[in-house]
Amino acid sequence: MSEIALGLTYDDVLLVPRRSRVRSRRDVCTRSRFTSAIELEVPIVSANMDTVTTASMAVAMAQLGGIGVVHRFLSIDEEVNEVRRVKRYLTHVVAEPYGVAPQLTLAQARAEAARLDVTGFLVVDPGQRLLGLLTARDMLAGDDGDRVETLMTPFERLVTAAPGIGLDEARRVLTASRIEKLPLVDAQGRVRGLITLRDLAAAERYPLATRDGLGRLRVAAAVGIRGDYLERAEALVAAEADALVLDIAHGHADGAIEAVAELKRRWPEMEVVAGNVATGDGVRDLAGAGADAVKVGIGPGFACTTRLVAGVGVPQFSAVLDCAAAAREVGVPLIADGGIRRAGHVATAVGAGASTVMVGSLFAGRDESPGDVVRRRGQQFKVYRGMASRSAAAARLALEGRGDSLDQYVAEGEEMEFPLRGPVAAIVDELVGGLRSGMSYVDAASIDEFWEKARFVRQTEAGARESHPGSPD
Ligand code: XMP
C-alpha cells in the first residue's frame, strides 16, 4: 500500500475555457458512439432500471437521438414485448403489420388492439391476402358481437400501393386520398407492409432519431449473467434488440467476462455492452472478451449505497478518466453510468473521455418513466429505486415465484419518490444544451475534438461554493 491515488468526482473539477472558433452552440456536433457500431446524435442513454426504462422511455430517448436500455427485471416475454413495442413504434414502413381474421368479433378485435397497443388492423385471409382495413373509426361504429368483415373498409375501396413505393410518393398518396394508412400489397394481393401518416409525421418531427437500417427506432435491452440469461439473450436477439447490455454490479468479474465471451460467441453480430467497472483493467478485460462498449460506474448513482455498505467504489470523474485511457487503447466506447445530477456533469463526463452518459435519477418521475403514480398531499410522485434496494430485491423474488426471506439480504440501494415532472424531452434538451455549451467553451466542434482539447482544473470546496449562485441574506 505504497501510494493511495486521489479520487475526484464531477463537482471536484471544471473544464478550463480556451480561445474558441465555435461561434454558436448550434455549430457543435454531439454525434458519438454508444457501441462500436451504433452512433447516437445525442450521447445520452436511459438507465436499465425498473423505474426508468421500459418501452415508453426507450421510444422517447430514441426519438430524441439517444437510446434507452430496457431493464431485465421482467419475465423474458415481458422484456421481449417492451423491445418489440419500440421496434414497431416508429418506422417508415411497418414491415409486418398486425392482421386479423374477418370472422373475429369486434370485442375480440378490440381486445387484440389493446393488447398490441395499436389503433387498427389489416384484415387478412390465411394466405395473408388483404381483405380490408379495420380502423379506429370502424371499431367505434360497431357492437361487441359484430364480425370484423361487416365493419371493415373492404379491399375494393382501399387505397393501396406496391411494396417499393418511395416515402415522398407515399406521403403524396396519403395526403391526396385523405387517408391515414397505406397498405403495401404485392401483385398477388398479399400484405407486404404498411405506411402510416403518423409515422411519416413523426419522422419529420424527430430529425435526430436513432434508427436502424429499416428506419425503426433503436433500443437496447439488459441481461444478467446467471440463470436463464442465454435464453433471455436469444429471445431479445430474435426480437431484434439493437444491443444487449450485460448489467451486473461488479462487471470486472470472471463470471461477467465469461458471459460477454459467450454472448459474442453465440451472436457475433450482436452489439454487447458490459459493465460496470471503475478501472482501466476492467475496461481491457471486458473489451478483450469482445464487449462493444463498457459501462463505468461503481457507486456514483443517486440511489446507490454500495460505497457505504461495501466500502468500494471510485469517484466517478477519476473512474471515467482512468477507464478512458484504456478505452482509447482498445478502441471501445465508454458509457459513464451514474452520478449525473445536472447538465454540467454531462460535459465533464464526456470531456473526461466518455462517449455517452447513462442517466437514472434525472429521468425518474417523468411522464415516460414506468411505475404507478402515487398521490400524497395533493402532489403526484413516482418511485425511483436502486436495483439493489430491498424493494427491488423483493420484486425480483416475486417475479421468480420465490418466497425467500430477505432477512439476510444486504441492500446496496435505496428507494425514494420523485414528484412528477413532465416529459423527459425537457431534461434531455437541458443536458444536451449544457454539453454543447461546454464544448463551445473549449473550442470543440465534435466529440473527438472535445476529448483532445478538454483540460480540467481541480477546485476546492470554496471554489465549488463559488460555482453555485449565492443567496442574498
Ligand atoms: P443516477 O445517478 O443517474 O445513476 O441515478 C443511475 C445508475 O445507478 C446504478 N444503480 C445502482 N448502484 N446500487 C448501486 O450501487 C443500486 O441499487 C443501484 N441501482 C442502480 C446503475 O448503474 C444506474 O444506471
Tab-separated table of C-alpha atoms and ligand atoms in Angstrom:
chain	number	residue	atom	x	y	z
A	1	MET	CA	0.000	0.000	0.000
A	2	SER	CA	2.693	2.438	-1.044
A	3	GLU	CA	0.551	5.062	-2.682
A	4	ILE	CA	-3.123	5.872	-2.428
A	5	ALA	CA	-4.488	7.580	-5.513
A	6	LEU	CA	-6.678	10.636	-5.274
A	7	GLY	CA	-10.247	10.055	-6.426
A	8	LEU	CA	-12.119	13.031	-7.850
A	9	THR	CA	-15.690	13.389	-8.872
A	10	TYR	CA	-17.587	15.669	-11.230
A	11	ASP	CA	-18.010	18.512	-8.756
A	12	ASP	CA	-14.284	18.493	-7.920
A	13	VAL	CA	-13.316	19.678	-11.399
A	14	LEU	CA	-14.175	22.222	-14.060
A	15	LEU	CA	-13.348	22.470	-17.761
A	16	VAL	CA	-10.856	25.236	-18.487
A	17	PRO	CA	-12.076	27.641	-21.189
A	18	ARG	CA	-9.858	28.348	-24.178
A	19	ARG	CA	-9.948	30.501	-27.281
A	20	SER	CA	-12.739	29.139	-29.396
A	21	ARG	CA	-13.594	29.366	-33.074
A	22	VAL	CA	-17.041	27.926	-32.325
A	23	ARG	CA	-19.418	30.855	-32.797
A	24	SER	CA	-22.619	29.230	-31.635
A	25	ARG	CA	-23.639	26.221	-29.591
A	26	ARG	CA	-25.684	25.214	-32.601
A	27	ASP	CA	-22.480	24.649	-34.586
A	28	VAL	CA	-21.412	21.873	-32.244
A	29	CYS	CA	-21.966	18.244	-33.285
A	30	THR	CA	-22.638	15.872	-30.390
A	31	ARG	CA	-22.665	12.701	-32.509
A	32	SER	CA	-20.991	9.915	-30.584
A	33	ARG	CA	-20.786	6.155	-30.352
A	34	PHE	CA	-22.967	4.121	-27.993
A	35	THR	CA	-21.222	0.925	-29.103
A	36	SER	CA	-18.639	0.225	-31.779
A	37	ALA	CA	-21.404	0.009	-34.406
A	38	ILE	CA	-24.204	2.230	-33.066
A	39	GLU	CA	-23.984	6.004	-33.316
A	40	LEU	CA	-26.169	8.482	-31.451
A	41	GLU	CA	-26.743	12.132	-32.339
A	42	VAL	CA	-27.341	12.792	-28.642
A	43	PRO	CA	-24.949	10.892	-26.358
A	44	ILE	CA	-27.455	10.152	-23.622
A	45	VAL	CA	-28.719	6.756	-22.522
A	46	SER	CA	-31.573	5.989	-20.119
A	47	ALA	CA	-30.633	3.519	-17.386
A	48	ASN	CA	-31.682	-0.127	-17.302
A	49	MET	CA	-33.636	0.298	-14.086
A	50	ASP	CA	-37.231	-0.754	-13.421
A	51	THR	CA	-38.227	2.797	-12.501
A	52	VAL	CA	-36.558	4.328	-15.564
A	53	THR	CA	-36.707	2.341	-18.799
A	54	THR	CA	-39.405	0.289	-20.454
A	55	ALA	CA	-40.808	0.902	-23.947
A	56	SER	CA	-42.183	4.441	-23.438
A	57	MET	CA	-38.883	5.805	-22.148
A	58	ALA	CA	-36.922	3.908	-24.812
A	59	VAL	CA	-39.169	5.344	-27.554
A	60	ALA	CA	-38.750	8.887	-26.212
A	61	MET	CA	-34.972	8.509	-25.897
A	62	ALA	CA	-34.551	7.134	-29.419
A	63	GLN	CA	-36.816	9.829	-30.885
A	64	LEU	CA	-34.651	12.493	-29.243
A	65	GLY	CA	-31.435	10.981	-30.634
A	66	GLY	CA	-30.317	8.945	-27.617
A	67	ILE	CA	-31.185	5.385	-26.667
A	68	GLY	CA	-32.897	3.534	-23.811
A	69	VAL	CA	-31.904	0.255	-22.202
A	70	VAL	CA	-34.949	-1.816	-21.232
A	71	HIS	CA	-34.362	-3.282	-17.763
A	72	ARG	CA	-34.240	-7.028	-17.152
A	73	PHE	CA	-36.371	-7.358	-14.035
A	74	LEU	CA	-39.256	-8.679	-16.102
A	75	SER	CA	-40.108	-12.135	-17.396
A	76	ILE	CA	-38.382	-12.926	-20.696
A	77	ASP	CA	-41.688	-12.492	-22.547
A	78	GLU	CA	-42.334	-9.130	-20.924
A	79	GLU	CA	-38.875	-7.794	-21.721
A	80	VAL	CA	-39.178	-9.019	-25.309
A	81	ASN	CA	-42.564	-7.345	-25.541
A	82	GLU	CA	-41.091	-3.991	-24.448
A	83	VAL	CA	-38.402	-4.311	-27.118
A	84	ARG	CA	-40.992	-5.196	-29.766
A	85	ARG	CA	-43.088	-2.166	-28.839
A	86	VAL	CA	-40.122	0.084	-29.522
A	87	LYS	CA	-39.161	-1.646	-32.755
A	88	ARG	CA	-42.714	-1.324	-34.074
A	89	TYR	CA	-43.274	2.196	-32.823
A	90	LEU	CA	-41.882	4.456	-35.461
A	91	THR	CA	-40.833	3.175	-38.766
A	92	HIS	CA	-41.235	4.453	-42.232
A	93	VAL	CA	-42.619	1.112	-43.241
A	94	VAL	CA	-44.148	-1.355	-40.783
A	95	ALA	CA	-42.665	-4.486	-42.311
A	96	GLU	CA	-45.090	-6.960	-40.738
A	97	PRO	CA	-48.263	-5.106	-39.777
A	98	TYR	CA	-50.683	-6.889	-37.473
A	99	GLY	CA	-53.500	-8.653	-39.275
A	100	VAL	CA	-56.798	-10.072	-38.002
A	101	ALA	CA	-59.176	-12.642	-39.485
A	102	PRO	CA	-62.510	-11.377	-40.893
A	103	GLN	CA	-64.509	-13.765	-38.682
A	104	LEU	CA	-63.270	-12.188	-35.436
A	105	THR	CA	-65.862	-10.335	-33.375
A	106	LEU	CA	-65.404	-6.668	-32.657
A	107	ALA	CA	-64.910	-7.470	-28.959
A	108	GLN	CA	-62.024	-9.793	-29.861
A	109	ALA	CA	-60.511	-7.221	-32.223
A	110	ARG	CA	-60.729	-4.526	-29.559
A	111	ALA	CA	-59.024	-6.803	-27.042
A	112	GLU	CA	-56.251	-7.515	-29.566
A	113	ALA	CA	-55.858	-3.799	-30.281
A	114	ALA	CA	-55.469	-3.071	-26.567
A	115	ARG	CA	-53.023	-5.951	-26.078
A	116	LEU	CA	-50.852	-4.949	-29.029
A	117	ASP	CA	-51.201	-1.221	-28.406
A	118	VAL	CA	-52.446	-0.407	-31.939
A	119	THR	CA	-55.421	1.567	-33.183
A	120	GLY	CA	-56.450	-0.550	-36.165
A	121	PHE	CA	-55.800	-3.711	-38.155
A	122	LEU	CA	-55.371	-5.006	-41.627
A	123	VAL	CA	-57.897	-7.765	-42.235
A	124	VAL	CA	-56.291	-10.740	-43.967
A	125	ASP	CA	-57.106	-14.285	-45.073
A	126	PRO	CA	-54.909	-17.232	-44.003
A	127	GLY	CA	-52.667	-16.623	-47.036
A	128	GLN	CA	-52.008	-13.021	-45.852
A	129	ARG	CA	-54.084	-11.621	-48.733
A	130	LEU	CA	-55.548	-8.255	-47.842
A	131	LEU	CA	-59.345	-8.295	-47.410
A	132	GLY	CA	-59.880	-4.902	-45.807
A	133	LEU	CA	-58.863	-2.378	-43.186
A	134	LEU	CA	-60.395	-2.065	-39.725
A	135	THR	CA	-59.765	1.472	-38.487
A	136	ALA	CA	-60.338	3.008	-35.059
A	137	ARG	CA	-63.407	4.715	-36.547
A	138	ASP	CA	-64.766	1.365	-37.840
A	139	MET	CA	-64.290	-0.093	-34.368
A	140	LEU	CA	-66.241	2.736	-32.754
A	141	ALA	CA	-69.154	2.148	-35.146
A	142	GLY	CA	-69.896	-1.476	-34.216
A	143	ASP	CA	-71.237	-3.588	-31.374
A	144	ASP	CA	-69.238	-6.203	-29.486
A	145	GLY	CA	-70.771	-9.165	-31.317
A	146	ASP	CA	-70.381	-7.724	-34.854
A	147	ARG	CA	-67.927	-9.512	-37.107
A	148	VAL	CA	-64.909	-7.639	-38.392
A	149	GLU	CA	-65.876	-8.338	-42.030
A	150	THR	CA	-69.108	-6.360	-41.625
A	151	LEU	CA	-67.317	-3.322	-40.175
A	152	MET	CA	-64.090	-3.137	-42.173
A	153	THR	CA	-63.463	-0.968	-45.205
A	154	PRO	CA	-63.316	-3.668	-47.906
A	155	PHE	CA	-60.307	-4.152	-50.172
A	156	GLU	CA	-62.151	-2.747	-53.234
A	157	ARG	CA	-62.471	0.637	-51.552
A	158	LEU	CA	-58.942	0.786	-50.154
A	159	VAL	CA	-56.075	2.833	-51.489
A	160	THR	CA	-53.011	0.578	-51.590
A	161	ALA	CA	-49.529	0.790	-53.070
A	162	ALA	CA	-46.786	-1.524	-54.287
A	163	PRO	CA	-44.063	-2.505	-51.766
A	164	GLY	CA	-41.324	-0.436	-53.433
A	165	ILE	CA	-43.109	2.951	-53.095
A	166	GLY	CA	-40.871	5.852	-52.045
A	167	LEU	CA	-41.650	7.855	-48.940
A	168	ASP	CA	-42.349	11.102	-50.773
A	169	GLU	CA	-44.766	9.330	-53.081
A	170	ALA	CA	-46.391	7.604	-50.077
A	171	ARG	CA	-46.828	10.986	-48.386
A	172	ARG	CA	-48.427	12.371	-51.555
A	173	VAL	CA	-50.864	9.439	-51.793
A	174	LEU	CA	-51.782	9.618	-48.105
A	175	THR	CA	-52.498	13.334	-48.191
A	176	ALA	CA	-54.212	13.341	-51.606
A	177	SER	CA	-56.548	10.494	-50.596
A	178	ARG	CA	-57.034	11.902	-47.077
A	179	ILE	CA	-56.261	8.541	-45.515
A	180	GLU	CA	-54.020	7.611	-42.606
A	181	LYS	CA	-52.889	4.121	-43.513
A	182	LEU	CA	-51.435	2.920	-46.792
A	183	PRO	CA	-51.171	-0.886	-47.017
A	184	LEU	CA	-48.473	-2.184	-49.348
A	185	VAL	CA	-49.536	-5.242	-51.342
A	186	ASP	CA	-47.789	-7.359	-53.961
A	187	ALA	CA	-49.211	-8.481	-57.324
A	188	GLN	CA	-50.990	-11.413	-55.630
A	189	GLY	CA	-52.685	-9.058	-53.165
A	190	ARG	CA	-50.570	-10.233	-50.215
A	191	VAL	CA	-49.648	-7.771	-47.487
A	192	ARG	CA	-46.042	-6.619	-47.751
A	193	GLY	CA	-46.052	-3.675	-45.351
A	194	LEU	CA	-47.867	-0.601	-44.114
A	195	ILE	CA	-47.050	3.106	-44.194
A	196	THR	CA	-48.913	5.363	-41.791
A	197	LEU	CA	-49.291	9.112	-41.705
A	198	ARG	CA	-48.388	9.111	-38.024
A	199	ASP	CA	-45.020	7.502	-38.721
A	200	LEU	CA	-44.244	9.892	-41.582
A	201	ALA	CA	-45.135	12.904	-39.450
A	202	ALA	CA	-43.061	11.594	-36.532
A	203	ALA	CA	-40.078	11.050	-38.811
A	204	GLU	CA	-40.172	14.764	-39.614
A	205	ARG	CA	-40.710	15.808	-36.031
A	206	TYR	CA	-37.662	13.884	-34.790
A	207	PRO	CA	-34.839	14.519	-37.236
A	208	LEU	CA	-32.179	13.269	-34.802
A	209	ALA	CA	-33.947	9.976	-34.014
A	210	THR	CA	-31.767	6.919	-33.509
A	211	ARG	CA	-32.886	4.447	-36.170
A	212	ASP	CA	-31.761	1.109	-37.524
A	213	GLY	CA	-31.250	0.335	-41.215
A	214	LEU	CA	-35.009	-0.175	-41.698
A	215	GLY	CA	-35.898	3.162	-40.132
A	216	ARG	CA	-37.091	1.620	-36.862
A	217	LEU	CA	-36.154	3.181	-33.541
A	218	ARG	CA	-33.197	1.550	-31.870
A	219	VAL	CA	-33.409	0.020	-28.410
A	220	ALA	CA	-31.021	-1.855	-26.133
A	221	ALA	CA	-32.033	-4.493	-23.603
A	222	ALA	CA	-30.387	-5.728	-20.424
A	223	VAL	CA	-29.439	-9.276	-19.486
A	224	GLY	CA	-27.729	-10.694	-16.377
A	225	ILE	CA	-25.094	-13.409	-16.187
A	226	ARG	CA	-26.950	-16.126	-14.329
A	227	GLY	CA	-29.879	-18.496	-14.693
A	228	ASP	CA	-31.756	-18.127	-17.935
A	229	TYR	CA	-29.636	-15.274	-19.291
A	230	LEU	CA	-28.763	-17.058	-22.534
A	231	GLU	CA	-32.399	-17.917	-23.158
A	232	ARG	CA	-33.275	-14.281	-22.468
A	233	ALA	CA	-30.499	-13.088	-24.780
A	234	GLU	CA	-31.701	-15.429	-27.520
A	235	ALA	CA	-35.258	-14.080	-27.239
A	236	LEU	CA	-34.008	-10.480	-27.313
A	237	VAL	CA	-31.831	-11.180	-30.342
A	238	ALA	CA	-34.881	-12.731	-32.061
A	239	ALA	CA	-36.911	-9.613	-31.180
A	240	GLU	CA	-34.188	-7.591	-32.937
A	241	ALA	CA	-32.957	-5.589	-29.969
A	242	ASP	CA	-30.081	-3.442	-31.219
A	243	ALA	CA	-27.730	-4.183	-28.336
A	244	LEU	CA	-27.566	-6.389	-25.269
A	245	VAL	CA	-26.404	-4.730	-22.075
A	246	LEU	CA	-24.833	-7.170	-19.697
A	247	ASP	CA	-25.605	-5.455	-16.476
A	248	ILE	CA	-24.156	-6.536	-13.169
A	249	ALA	CA	-22.932	-4.597	-10.172
A	250	HIS	CA	-19.324	-5.840	-10.422
A	251	GLY	CA	-18.618	-6.244	-14.119
A	252	HIS	CA	-14.907	-6.859	-13.617
A	253	ALA	CA	-15.525	-10.428	-12.517
A	254	ASP	CA	-14.734	-13.765	-14.142
A	255	GLY	CA	-18.449	-14.543	-14.479
A	256	ALA	CA	-19.081	-11.324	-16.419
A	257	ILE	CA	-16.025	-11.729	-18.646
A	258	GLU	CA	-17.078	-15.301	-19.493
A	259	ALA	CA	-20.661	-14.217	-20.140
A	260	VAL	CA	-19.525	-11.488	-22.584
A	261	ALA	CA	-17.378	-14.021	-24.440
A	262	GLU	CA	-20.285	-16.484	-24.557
A	263	LEU	CA	-22.728	-13.869	-25.901
A	264	LYS	CA	-20.262	-12.813	-28.601
A	265	ARG	CA	-19.505	-16.441	-29.470
A	266	ARG	CA	-23.208	-17.208	-29.987
A	267	TRP	CA	-24.191	-13.922	-31.641
A	268	PRO	CA	-21.046	-12.348	-33.120
A	269	GLU	CA	-23.098	-9.715	-34.964
A	270	MET	CA	-24.883	-8.525	-31.820
A	271	GLU	CA	-23.588	-5.419	-30.056
A	272	VAL	CA	-22.782	-6.306	-26.447
A	273	VAL	CA	-22.287	-3.653	-23.768
A	274	ALA	CA	-20.733	-4.814	-20.499
A	275	GLY	CA	-20.207	-3.386	-17.043
A	276	ASN	CA	-19.964	-1.946	-14.560
A	277	VAL	CA	-16.287	-1.307	-13.949
A	278	ALA	CA	-14.264	1.543	-12.470
A	279	THR	CA	-10.717	0.860	-13.661
A	280	GLY	CA	-8.744	0.660	-16.887
A	281	ASP	CA	-8.051	-3.027	-16.192
A	282	GLY	CA	-11.792	-3.647	-16.096
A	283	VAL	CA	-12.198	-1.991	-19.493
A	284	ARG	CA	-9.347	-4.006	-21.001
A	285	ASP	CA	-10.680	-7.332	-19.714
A	286	LEU	CA	-14.244	-6.773	-20.899
A	287	ALA	CA	-13.091	-5.410	-24.268
A	288	GLY	CA	-10.728	-8.400	-24.508
A	289	ALA	CA	-13.740	-10.703	-24.102
A	290	GLY	CA	-15.437	-8.944	-27.018
A	291	ALA	CA	-17.501	-6.144	-25.426
A	292	ASP	CA	-18.530	-3.446	-27.920
A	293	ALA	CA	-18.833	-0.813	-25.178
A	294	VAL	CA	-18.046	-0.702	-21.466
A	295	LYS	CA	-20.119	0.892	-18.735
A	296	VAL	CA	-18.253	2.744	-15.988
A	297	GLY	CA	-19.531	3.489	-12.509
A	298	ILE	CA	-19.252	1.781	-9.150
A	299	GLY	CA	-21.361	3.614	-6.615
A	300	PRO	CA	-21.960	7.121	-8.056
A	301	GLY	CA	-25.706	6.575	-8.602
A	302	PHE	CA	-28.231	8.723	-6.786
A	303	ALA	CA	-29.922	5.730	-5.144
A	304	CYS	CA	-26.715	3.750	-4.583
A	305	THR	CA	-25.297	2.795	-1.227
A	306	THR	CA	-22.562	0.436	-2.458
A	307	ARG	CA	-19.802	2.723	-1.241
A	308	LEU	CA	-21.388	2.991	2.197
A	309	VAL	CA	-22.236	-0.684	2.543
A	310	ALA	CA	-19.264	-2.360	0.857
A	311	GLY	CA	-16.722	0.443	1.173
A	312	VAL	CA	-15.980	0.001	-2.529
A	313	GLY	CA	-16.014	2.441	-5.437
A	314	VAL	CA	-14.078	5.072	-7.331
A	315	PRO	CA	-15.300	8.681	-7.515
A	316	GLN	CA	-16.805	8.950	-10.942
A	317	PHE	CA	-14.592	11.585	-12.621
A	318	SER	CA	-11.422	9.632	-11.798
A	319	ALA	CA	-13.086	6.363	-12.818
A	320	VAL	CA	-14.038	7.773	-16.219
A	321	LEU	CA	-10.610	9.358	-16.730
A	322	ASP	CA	-8.772	6.137	-15.873
A	323	CYS	CA	-11.124	3.997	-17.966
A	324	ALA	CA	-10.945	6.412	-20.916
A	325	ALA	CA	-7.202	5.931	-21.301
A	326	ALA	CA	-7.741	2.155	-21.513
A	327	ALA	CA	-10.770	2.545	-23.787
A	328	ARG	CA	-8.703	4.540	-26.268
A	329	GLU	CA	-6.029	1.814	-26.272
A	330	VAL	CA	-8.502	-0.973	-27.004
A	331	GLY	CA	-10.888	1.100	-29.131
A	332	VAL	CA	-14.231	0.690	-27.323
A	333	PRO	CA	-16.639	3.473	-26.361
A	334	LEU	CA	-17.269	4.181	-22.676
A	335	ILE	CA	-20.629	4.827	-21.065
A	336	ALA	CA	-20.302	6.951	-17.917
A	337	ASP	CA	-23.057	5.473	-15.757
A	338	GLY	CA	-24.440	7.264	-12.714
A	339	GLY	CA	-23.772	10.463	-10.836
A	340	ILE	CA	-25.162	12.855	-13.473
A	341	ARG	CA	-27.005	15.389	-11.320
A	342	ARG	CA	-27.069	18.363	-13.677
A	343	ALA	CA	-26.168	19.438	-17.197
A	344	GLY	CA	-22.586	20.422	-16.357
A	345	HIS	CA	-21.816	16.847	-15.330
A	346	VAL	CA	-22.520	15.589	-18.864
A	347	ALA	CA	-19.863	17.932	-20.248
A	348	THR	CA	-17.448	16.839	-17.510
A	349	ALA	CA	-18.053	13.124	-18.141
A	350	VAL	CA	-17.727	13.379	-21.917
A	351	GLY	CA	-14.762	15.762	-21.652
A	352	ALA	CA	-13.071	13.161	-19.436
A	353	GLY	CA	-13.367	10.621	-22.254
A	354	ALA	CA	-16.821	9.025	-22.059
A	355	SER	CA	-18.655	8.556	-25.353
A	356	THR	CA	-22.086	8.636	-23.739
A	357	VAL	CA	-23.610	9.099	-20.291
A	358	MET	CA	-26.222	6.872	-18.679
A	359	VAL	CA	-28.847	8.614	-16.600
A	360	GLY	CA	-31.173	7.224	-13.923
A	361	SER	CA	-32.497	9.615	-11.278
A	362	LEU	CA	-32.768	12.670	-13.555
A	363	PHE	CA	-35.117	10.582	-15.715
A	364	ALA	CA	-37.221	9.387	-12.775
A	365	GLY	CA	-40.687	10.853	-12.225
A	366	ARG	CA	-41.016	11.717	-15.927
A	367	ASP	CA	-44.154	11.003	-17.956
A	368	GLU	CA	-42.320	8.142	-19.686
A	369	SER	CA	-40.826	6.551	-16.540
A	370	PRO	CA	-42.535	3.287	-15.629
A	371	GLY	CA	-44.320	2.852	-12.322
A	372	ASP	CA	-47.547	3.891	-10.670
A	373	VAL	CA	-48.267	7.489	-9.791
A	374	VAL	CA	-48.542	7.921	-6.028
A	375	ARG	CA	-50.687	10.809	-4.734
A	376	ARG	CA	-49.848	12.453	-1.460
A	377	ARG	CA	-50.953	15.802	-0.036
A	378	GLY	CA	-52.139	16.952	-3.431
A	379	GLN	CA	-48.850	16.151	-5.141
A	380	GLN	CA	-48.054	13.302	-7.515
A	381	PHE	CA	-44.928	11.169	-7.310
A	382	LYS	CA	-43.270	8.194	-8.983
A	383	VAL	CA	-40.892	5.816	-7.247
A	384	TYR	CA	-37.179	5.663	-8.096
A	385	ARG	CA	-35.196	2.827	-6.625
A	386	GLY	CA	-31.740	1.322	-6.789
A	387	MET	CA	-31.827	-2.098	-8.398
A	388	ALA	CA	-30.015	-3.471	-5.344
A	389	SER	CA	-32.532	-1.931	-2.937
A	390	ARG	CA	-34.669	-4.127	-0.684
A	391	SER	CA	-37.882	-3.376	-2.546
A	392	ALA	CA	-36.299	-4.187	-5.933
A	393	ALA	CA	-34.964	-7.455	-4.486
A	394	ALA	CA	-38.434	-8.321	-3.167
A	395	ALA	CA	-39.971	-7.612	-6.581
A	396	ARG	CA	-37.343	-9.859	-8.197
A	397	LEU	CA	-38.119	-12.764	-5.862
A	398	ALA	CA	-41.837	-12.347	-6.536
A	399	LEU	CA	-41.161	-12.378	-10.293
A	400	GLU	CA	-39.271	-15.651	-9.924
A	401	GLY	CA	-42.136	-17.032	-7.814
A	402	ARG	CA	-39.862	-17.434	-4.794
A	403	GLY	CA	-40.861	-16.695	-1.255
A	404	ASP	CA	-37.300	-16.464	0.181
A	405	SER	CA	-36.878	-14.246	3.171
A	406	LEU	CA	-34.957	-11.025	2.678
A	407	ASP	CA	-33.612	-11.105	6.245
A	408	GLN	CA	-30.082	-11.861	5.052
A	409	TYR	CA	-30.232	-9.518	2.037
A	410	VAL	CA	-27.648	-6.742	2.179
A	411	ALA	CA	-29.153	-3.894	0.202
A	412	GLU	CA	-26.847	-1.602	-1.789
A	413	GLY	CA	-29.523	0.801	-2.941
A	414	GLU	CA	-32.406	2.894	-1.678
A	415	GLU	CA	-35.953	3.652	-2.692
A	416	MET	CA	-37.289	7.196	-2.975
A	417	GLU	CA	-40.025	9.199	-4.671
A	418	PHE	CA	-39.722	11.959	-7.232
A	419	PRO	CA	-42.501	14.436	-7.941
A	420	LEU	CA	-43.981	14.077	-11.420
A	421	ARG	CA	-42.019	16.426	-13.636
A	422	GLY	CA	-43.308	16.186	-17.214
A	423	PRO	CA	-41.839	14.689	-20.359
A	424	VAL	CA	-38.235	13.518	-20.470
A	425	ALA	CA	-37.563	15.693	-23.546
A	426	ALA	CA	-37.224	18.796	-21.355
A	427	ILE	CA	-34.352	17.403	-19.285
A	428	VAL	CA	-32.682	15.796	-22.309
A	429	ASP	CA	-32.691	19.216	-24.010
A	430	GLU	CA	-31.185	20.760	-20.899
A	431	LEU	CA	-28.425	18.126	-20.684
A	432	VAL	CA	-27.553	18.396	-24.385
A	433	GLY	CA	-27.646	22.185	-24.208
A	434	GLY	CA	-25.122	22.042	-21.360
A	435	LEU	CA	-22.881	19.673	-23.292
A	436	ARG	CA	-22.977	21.883	-26.390
A	437	SER	CA	-22.129	24.901	-24.294
A	438	GLY	CA	-19.260	23.126	-22.541
A	439	MET	CA	-17.849	22.022	-25.891
A	440	SER	CA	-18.062	25.531	-27.332
A	441	TYR	CA	-16.069	26.945	-24.362
A	442	VAL	CA	-13.154	24.647	-25.170
A	443	ASP	CA	-13.213	25.111	-28.957
A	444	ALA	CA	-14.593	21.656	-29.687
A	445	ALA	CA	-16.903	21.257	-32.681
A	446	SER	CA	-17.083	17.469	-32.306
A	447	ILE	CA	-16.744	14.868	-29.560
A	448	ASP	CA	-13.319	13.817	-30.890
A	449	GLU	CA	-12.117	17.398	-30.643
A	450	PHE	CA	-13.609	17.664	-27.183
A	451	TRP	CA	-11.564	14.681	-25.982
A	452	GLU	CA	-8.462	16.189	-27.486
A	453	LYS	CA	-8.926	19.712	-26.119
A	454	ALA	CA	-10.634	19.260	-22.739
A	455	ARG	CA	-8.423	20.377	-19.835
A	456	PHE	CA	-9.619	20.329	-16.266
A	457	VAL	CA	-8.841	22.305	-13.155
A	458	ARG	CA	-9.454	20.990	-9.664
A	459	GLN	CA	-11.449	23.205	-7.383
A	460	THR	CA	-11.520	23.453	-3.619
A	461	GLU	CA	-14.675	23.360	-1.564
A	462	ALA	CA	-14.645	27.159	-1.583
A	463	GLY	CA	-14.354	27.025	-5.375
A	464	ALA	CA	-17.331	24.675	-5.571
A	465	ARG	CA	-19.306	27.040	-3.333
A	466	GLU	CA	-18.382	29.921	-5.621
A	467	SER	CA	-19.707	27.907	-8.568
A	468	HIS	CA	-23.223	27.992	-7.129
A	469	PRO	CA	-25.385	31.072	-7.168
A	470	GLY	CA	-25.360	32.899	-3.842
A	471	SER	CA	-28.395	33.795	-1.817
A	472	PRO	CA	-28.970	37.413	-0.701
A	473	ASP	CA	-29.069	37.046	3.097
B	1	XMP	P1	-28.117	8.054	-11.336
B	1	XMP	O1	-27.122	8.827	-10.531
B	1	XMP	O2	-28.312	8.625	-12.691
B	1	XMP	O3	-27.466	6.607	-11.505
B	1	XMP	O4	-29.404	7.874	-10.603
B	1	XMP	C1	-28.059	5.543	-12.205
B	1	XMP	C2	-27.175	4.323	-12.067
B	1	XMP	O5	-27.127	3.853	-10.711
B	1	XMP	C3	-26.704	2.481	-10.724
B	1	XMP	N1	-27.552	1.725	-9.790
B	1	XMP	C4	-27.166	1.241	-8.595
B	1	XMP	N2	-25.970	1.277	-7.965
B	1	XMP	N3	-26.924	0.163	-6.087
B	1	XMP	C5	-25.854	0.701	-6.722
B	1	XMP	O6	-24.773	0.726	-6.137
B	1	XMP	C6	-28.157	0.091	-6.672
B	1	XMP	O7	-29.117	-0.390	-6.078
B	1	XMP	C7	-28.276	0.670	-7.984
B	1	XMP	N4	-29.322	0.758	-8.852
B	1	XMP	C8	-28.837	1.433	-9.939
B	1	XMP	C9	-26.850	1.990	-12.138
B	1	XMP	O8	-25.547	1.887	-12.670
B	1	XMP	C10	-27.678	3.086	-12.789
B	1	XMP	O9	-27.514	3.153	-14.183
